[in-house]
Amino acid sequence: EGQAYTLIDTAGMRRRPRITHSVEIYSVSRAVRALERSHVALLVLDTTQEIADQDARIATLIERRGRACVVVCNKWDVIEKDTGTMVAYEKDLRERLPFLAHAPMIFISALTGRRVHKVMDTMKSAYASFNQWIGTGELNRWLEKVQIHRQPPVWRGKRLKIYFGAQVGVRPPTFALQVNSERAISEHYRRFLINRLRTDFGFEGAPIRL
């Protein structure tokens, strides 16, 4: 559609106990370097197998590097399923990889081509979220509303006050808040703010830094 992309296909990475040859270790390091170059990571999982520690480590690396992500669940044609199978699988996967809760999931079959066409469209949507910018005025009006909706926590007798907020970066979307006490922002309230940002403004597929 007139847009150029660079696609980096990493070598298949075996689970760590099976890595015995230097070429396989090299493939893992190559994948890590590919991730460093990327804007959007497509985490491809084999749905016929249990989530491995290796999968979780790669998912953690994607989150820590602040890359946009789409989870591609392959070999879905092989799975015996009913009307609730996909929902149950997604729920289990999000519980196992909670740090990628923002990542959309696509269930495909590379063998038959089923839903493969959705991968690029979903990737483009994640990339748009990765570059999304919220104006300062809009953000601060939003901050006023969410503080009314859920009162900020109290720390050592002093209630948290958020005076001002601004988006300070993209890739990933990054926000800075001016507050009366940094220590008063509990991890629970931080997650609340991030989840509300995602709910109210989108950011599907993109991590948010606060």
Short mmCIF file of N, CA, C and O in Angstrom, two decimals, residues 126-198:
data_model
loop_
_atom_site.label_atom_id
_atom_site.label_comp_id
_atom_site.label_asym_id
_atom_site.label_seq_id
_atom_site.Cartn_x
_atom_site.Cartn_y
_atom_site.Cartn_z
N ALA A 126 -0.65 -0.92 16.18
CA ALA A 126 0.24 -0.85 17.33
C ALA A 126 1.30 0.23 17.13
O ALA A 126 1.67 0.95 18.05
N TYR A 127 1.80 0.35 15.88
CA TYR A 127 2.80 1.37 15.58
C TYR A 127 2.21 2.77 15.74
O TYR A 127 2.88 3.68 16.24
N ALA A 128 0.95 2.95 15.34
CA ALA A 128 0.29 4.24 15.52
C ALA A 128 0.17 4.58 17.00
O ALA A 128 0.40 5.72 17.41
N SER A 129 -0.17 3.60 17.82
CA SER A 129 -0.24 3.81 19.27
C SER A 129 1.13 4.16 19.84
O SER A 129 1.26 4.98 20.75
N PHE A 130 2.16 3.53 19.30
CA PHE A 130 3.54 3.74 19.73
C PHE A 130 3.96 5.20 19.52
O PHE A 130 4.80 5.72 20.25
N ASN A 131 3.35 5.85 18.53
CA ASN A 131 3.68 7.23 18.19
C ASN A 131 2.61 8.23 18.61
O ASN A 131 2.70 9.42 18.29
N GLN A 132 1.59 7.77 19.31
CA GLN A 132 0.46 8.64 19.67
C GLN A 132 0.88 9.74 20.64
O GLN A 132 1.66 9.52 21.56
N TRP A 133 0.33 10.94 20.42
CA TRP A 133 0.64 12.11 21.26
C TRP A 133 -0.66 12.74 21.78
O TRP A 133 -1.58 12.96 21.01
N ILE A 134 -0.69 13.04 23.07
CA ILE A 134 -1.84 13.69 23.69
C ILE A 134 -1.45 15.11 24.05
O ILE A 134 -0.42 15.33 24.71
N GLY A 135 -2.25 16.08 23.63
CA GLY A 135 -1.96 17.48 23.93
C GLY A 135 -1.98 17.74 25.43
O GLY A 135 -2.71 17.10 26.19
N THR A 136 -1.20 18.73 25.87
CA THR A 136 -1.07 19.02 27.31
C THR A 136 -2.40 19.44 27.92
O THR A 136 -2.74 19.01 29.03
N GLY A 137 -3.16 20.28 27.23
CA GLY A 137 -4.44 20.72 27.76
C GLY A 137 -5.40 19.56 27.94
O GLY A 137 -6.05 19.43 28.99
N GLU A 138 -5.48 18.70 26.93
CA GLU A 138 -6.36 17.54 27.00
C GLU A 138 -5.94 16.60 28.12
O GLU A 138 -6.78 16.05 28.86
N LEU A 139 -4.64 16.41 28.28
CA LEU A 139 -4.13 15.52 29.32
C LEU A 139 -4.47 16.03 30.71
O LEU A 139 -4.88 15.27 31.58
N ASN A 140 -4.33 17.33 30.92
CA ASN A 140 -4.60 17.86 32.26
C ASN A 140 -6.09 17.90 32.59
O ASN A 140 -6.48 17.72 33.75
N ARG A 141 -6.93 18.09 31.59
CA ARG A 141 -8.37 17.95 31.83
C ARG A 141 -8.71 16.52 32.20
O ARG A 141 -9.54 16.27 33.08
N TRP A 142 -8.04 15.59 31.55
CA TRP A 142 -8.22 14.18 31.87
C TRP A 142 -7.76 13.87 33.30
O TRP A 142 -8.43 13.14 34.04
N LEU A 143 -6.62 14.43 33.71
CA LEU A 143 -6.10 14.20 35.06
C LEU A 143 -7.07 14.70 36.13
O LEU A 143 -7.25 14.06 37.18
N GLU A 144 -7.70 15.83 35.88
CA GLU A 144 -8.69 16.35 36.83
C GLU A 144 -9.84 15.36 36.99
O GLU A 144 -10.30 15.10 38.11
N LYS A 145 -10.30 14.82 35.89
CA LYS A 145 -11.44 13.89 35.94
C LYS A 145 -11.10 12.59 36.65
O LYS A 145 -11.88 12.09 37.46
N VAL A 146 -9.92 12.03 36.37
CA VAL A 146 -9.59 10.74 36.98
C VAL A 146 -9.34 10.88 38.48
O VAL A 146 -9.60 9.95 39.25
N GLN A 147 -8.85 12.04 38.92
CA GLN A 147 -8.65 12.24 40.36
C GLN A 147 -9.98 12.38 41.09
O GLN A 147 -10.08 12.05 42.28
N ILE A 148 -10.99 12.87 40.39
CA ILE A 148 -12.33 12.92 40.97
C ILE A 148 -12.93 11.51 41.00
O ILE A 148 -13.57 11.11 41.98
N HIS A 149 -12.68 10.78 39.93
CA HIS A 149 -13.22 9.41 39.84
C HIS A 149 -12.62 8.52 40.91
O HIS A 149 -13.33 7.72 41.54
N ARG A 150 -11.30 8.60 41.09
CA ARG A 150 -10.64 7.82 42.15
C ARG A 150 -9.66 8.72 42.87
O ARG A 150 -8.65 9.16 42.32
N GLN A 151 -9.98 8.98 44.13
CA GLN A 151 -9.15 9.90 44.92
C GLN A 151 -7.75 9.35 45.09
O GLN A 151 -7.56 8.16 45.36
N PRO A 152 -6.73 10.20 44.92
CA PRO A 152 -5.34 9.75 45.08
C PRO A 152 -5.08 9.24 46.48
O PRO A 152 -5.77 9.61 47.44
N PRO A 153 -4.06 8.39 46.65
CA PRO A 153 -3.76 7.80 47.96
C PRO A 153 -3.14 8.79 48.93
O PRO A 153 -2.69 9.88 48.54
N VAL A 154 -3.13 8.39 50.19
CA VAL A 154 -2.51 9.19 51.26
C VAL A 154 -1.23 8.50 51.70
O VAL A 154 -1.19 7.28 51.86
N TRP A 155 -0.18 9.28 51.88
CA TRP A 155 1.09 8.74 52.36
C TRP A 155 1.58 9.61 53.51
O TRP A 155 1.77 10.82 53.36
N ARG A 156 1.76 8.98 54.68
CA ARG A 156 2.19 9.68 55.89
C ARG A 156 1.33 10.92 56.18
O ARG A 156 1.82 12.02 56.46
N GLY A 157 0.03 10.72 56.07
CA GLY A 157 -0.91 11.78 56.41
C GLY A 157 -1.09 12.84 55.34
O GLY A 157 -1.87 13.78 55.53
N LYS A 158 -0.41 12.70 54.21
CA LYS A 158 -0.52 13.71 53.15
C LYS A 158 -1.07 13.05 51.89
O LYS A 158 -0.55 12.05 51.42
N ARG A 159 -2.16 13.63 51.37
CA ARG A 159 -2.77 13.08 50.17
C ARG A 159 -1.99 13.52 48.93
O ARG A 159 -1.58 14.68 48.82
N LEU A 160 -1.82 12.59 48.04
CA LEU A 160 -1.16 12.89 46.79
C LEU A 160 -1.94 13.92 45.99
O LEU A 160 -3.16 13.83 45.85
N LYS A 161 -1.23 14.92 45.48
CA LYS A 161 -1.82 15.90 44.58
C LYS A 161 -1.03 15.92 43.27
O LYS A 161 0.19 16.04 43.29
N ILE A 162 -1.75 15.79 42.18
CA ILE A 162 -1.12 15.87 40.86
C ILE A 162 -1.42 17.26 40.32
O ILE A 162 -2.55 17.59 39.99
N TYR A 163 -0.39 18.10 40.24
CA TYR A 163 -0.56 19.49 39.83
C TYR A 163 -0.62 19.66 38.31
O TYR A 163 -1.35 20.50 37.80
N PHE A 164 0.18 18.85 37.63
CA PHE A 164 0.35 19.10 36.20
C PHE A 164 0.89 17.84 35.53
O PHE A 164 1.64 17.08 36.14
N GLY A 165 0.49 17.60 34.29
CA GLY A 165 1.00 16.47 33.54
C GLY A 165 1.29 16.85 32.10
O GLY A 165 0.66 17.76 31.56
N ALA A 166 2.24 16.17 31.50
CA ALA A 166 2.56 16.42 30.09
C ALA A 166 3.15 15.16 29.49
O ALA A 166 3.87 14.40 30.17
N GLN A 167 2.85 14.93 28.22
CA GLN A 167 3.53 13.86 27.51
C GLN A 167 4.87 14.39 27.05
O GLN A 167 4.97 15.46 26.46
N VAL A 168 5.91 13.62 27.35
CA VAL A 168 7.27 14.09 27.08
C VAL A 168 7.99 13.25 26.03
O VAL A 168 9.14 13.53 25.70
N GLY A 169 7.31 12.23 25.51
CA GLY A 169 7.98 11.41 24.51
C GLY A 169 7.05 10.38 23.89
O GLY A 169 5.97 10.11 24.40
N VAL A 170 7.52 9.80 22.79
CA VAL A 170 6.84 8.68 22.14
C VAL A 170 7.87 7.57 21.91
O VAL A 170 9.05 7.75 22.19
N ARG A 171 7.38 6.44 21.45
CA ARG A 171 8.24 5.27 21.17
C ARG A 171 9.09 4.85 22.36
O ARG A 171 10.34 4.82 22.25
N PRO A 172 8.53 4.56 23.52
CA PRO A 172 7.11 4.44 23.83
C PRO A 172 6.51 5.75 24.35
O PRO A 172 7.25 6.66 24.74
N PRO A 173 5.16 5.86 24.36
CA PRO A 173 4.51 7.04 24.94
C PRO A 173 4.92 7.21 26.40
O PRO A 173 4.81 6.29 27.20
N THR A 174 5.44 8.40 26.72
CA THR A 174 6.00 8.66 28.05
C THR A 174 5.39 9.94 28.62
O THR A 174 5.31 10.95 27.92
N PHE A 175 4.99 9.86 29.89
CA PHE A 175 4.32 10.97 30.54
C PHE A 175 5.04 11.34 31.83
O PHE A 175 5.56 10.48 32.54
N ALA A 176 5.06 12.65 32.13
CA ALA A 176 5.65 13.15 33.36
C ALA A 176 4.59 13.90 34.15
O ALA A 176 3.81 14.68 33.58
N LEU A 177 4.55 13.66 35.45
CA LEU A 177 3.59 14.32 36.33
C LEU A 177 4.32 15.14 37.39
O LEU A 177 5.32 14.70 37.94
N GLN A 178 3.80 16.35 37.64
CA GLN A 178 4.32 17.17 38.74
C GLN A 178 3.40 16.95 39.94
O GLN A 178 2.18 17.20 39.85
N VAL A 179 3.97 16.47 41.05
CA VAL A 179 3.17 16.10 42.21
C VAL A 179 3.76 16.70 43.48
O VAL A 179 4.89 17.20 43.49
N ASN A 180 2.97 16.65 44.55
CA ASN A 180 3.46 17.18 45.83
C ASN A 180 4.39 16.21 46.54
O ASN A 180 5.22 16.61 47.35
N SER A 181 4.26 14.90 46.22
CA SER A 181 5.13 13.92 46.86
C SER A 181 5.23 12.69 45.96
O SER A 181 4.24 11.99 45.74
N GLU A 182 6.43 12.44 45.46
CA GLU A 182 6.62 11.29 44.58
C GLU A 182 6.35 9.97 45.30
O GLU A 182 5.82 9.03 44.73
N ARG A 183 6.70 9.93 46.58
CA ARG A 183 6.53 8.69 47.34
C ARG A 183 5.05 8.36 47.58
O ARG A 183 4.71 7.22 47.90
N ALA A 184 4.20 9.35 47.43
CA ALA A 184 2.77 9.12 47.68
C ALA A 184 2.12 8.35 46.54
O ALA A 184 1.00 7.85 46.69
N ILE A 185 2.78 8.27 45.39
CA ILE A 185 2.21 7.52 44.27
C ILE A 185 2.50 6.04 44.49
O ILE A 185 3.62 5.57 44.28
N SER A 186 1.49 5.32 44.93
CA SER A 186 1.63 3.88 45.14
C SER A 186 1.67 3.18 43.78
O SER A 186 1.24 3.71 42.76
N GLU A 187 2.20 1.97 43.79
CA GLU A 187 2.25 1.19 42.55
C GLU A 187 0.84 0.90 42.05
O GLU A 187 0.58 0.87 40.84
N HIS A 188 -0.08 0.71 42.98
CA HIS A 188 -1.47 0.45 42.61
C HIS A 188 -2.07 1.66 41.88
O HIS A 188 -2.75 1.49 40.86
N TYR A 189 -1.81 2.86 42.39
CA TYR A 189 -2.37 4.05 41.76
C TYR A 189 -1.67 4.34 40.43
O TYR A 189 -2.29 4.82 39.47
N ARG A 190 -0.40 4.02 40.35
CA ARG A 190 0.33 4.18 39.08
C ARG A 190 -0.30 3.28 38.01
O ARG A 190 -0.52 3.71 36.88
N ARG A 191 -0.59 2.02 38.38
CA ARG A 191 -1.22 1.11 37.43
C ARG A 191 -2.61 1.60 37.04
O ARG A 191 -3.03 1.47 35.88
N PHE A 192 -3.33 2.18 38.02
CA PHE A 192 -4.65 2.73 37.73
C PHE A 192 -4.55 3.83 36.67
O PHE A 192 -5.33 3.86 35.71
N LEU A 193 -3.60 4.74 36.83
CA LEU A 193 -3.44 5.83 35.87
C LEU A 193 -3.08 5.31 34.48
O LEU A 193 -3.62 5.76 33.47
N ILE A 194 -2.16 4.34 34.43
CA ILE A 194 -1.76 3.78 33.14
C ILE A 194 -2.93 3.06 32.47
O ILE A 194 -3.16 3.22 31.27
N ASN A 195 -3.68 2.29 33.26
CA ASN A 195 -4.83 1.57 32.69
C ASN A 195 -5.89 2.54 32.19
O ASN A 195 -6.52 2.31 31.15
N ARG A 196 -6.11 3.65 32.91
CA ARG A 196 -7.09 4.63 32.46
C ARG A 196 -6.61 5.36 31.21
O ARG A 196 -7.40 5.67 30.32
N LEU A 197 -5.32 5.65 31.14
CA LEU A 197 -4.77 6.25 29.91
C LEU A 197 -5.04 5.35 28.72
O LEU A 197 -5.47 5.80 27.65
N ARG A 198 -4.83 4.06 28.92
CA ARG A 198 -5.03 3.10 27.84
C ARG A 198 -6.51 2.99 27.47
O ARG A 198 -6.87 2.95 26.30
#
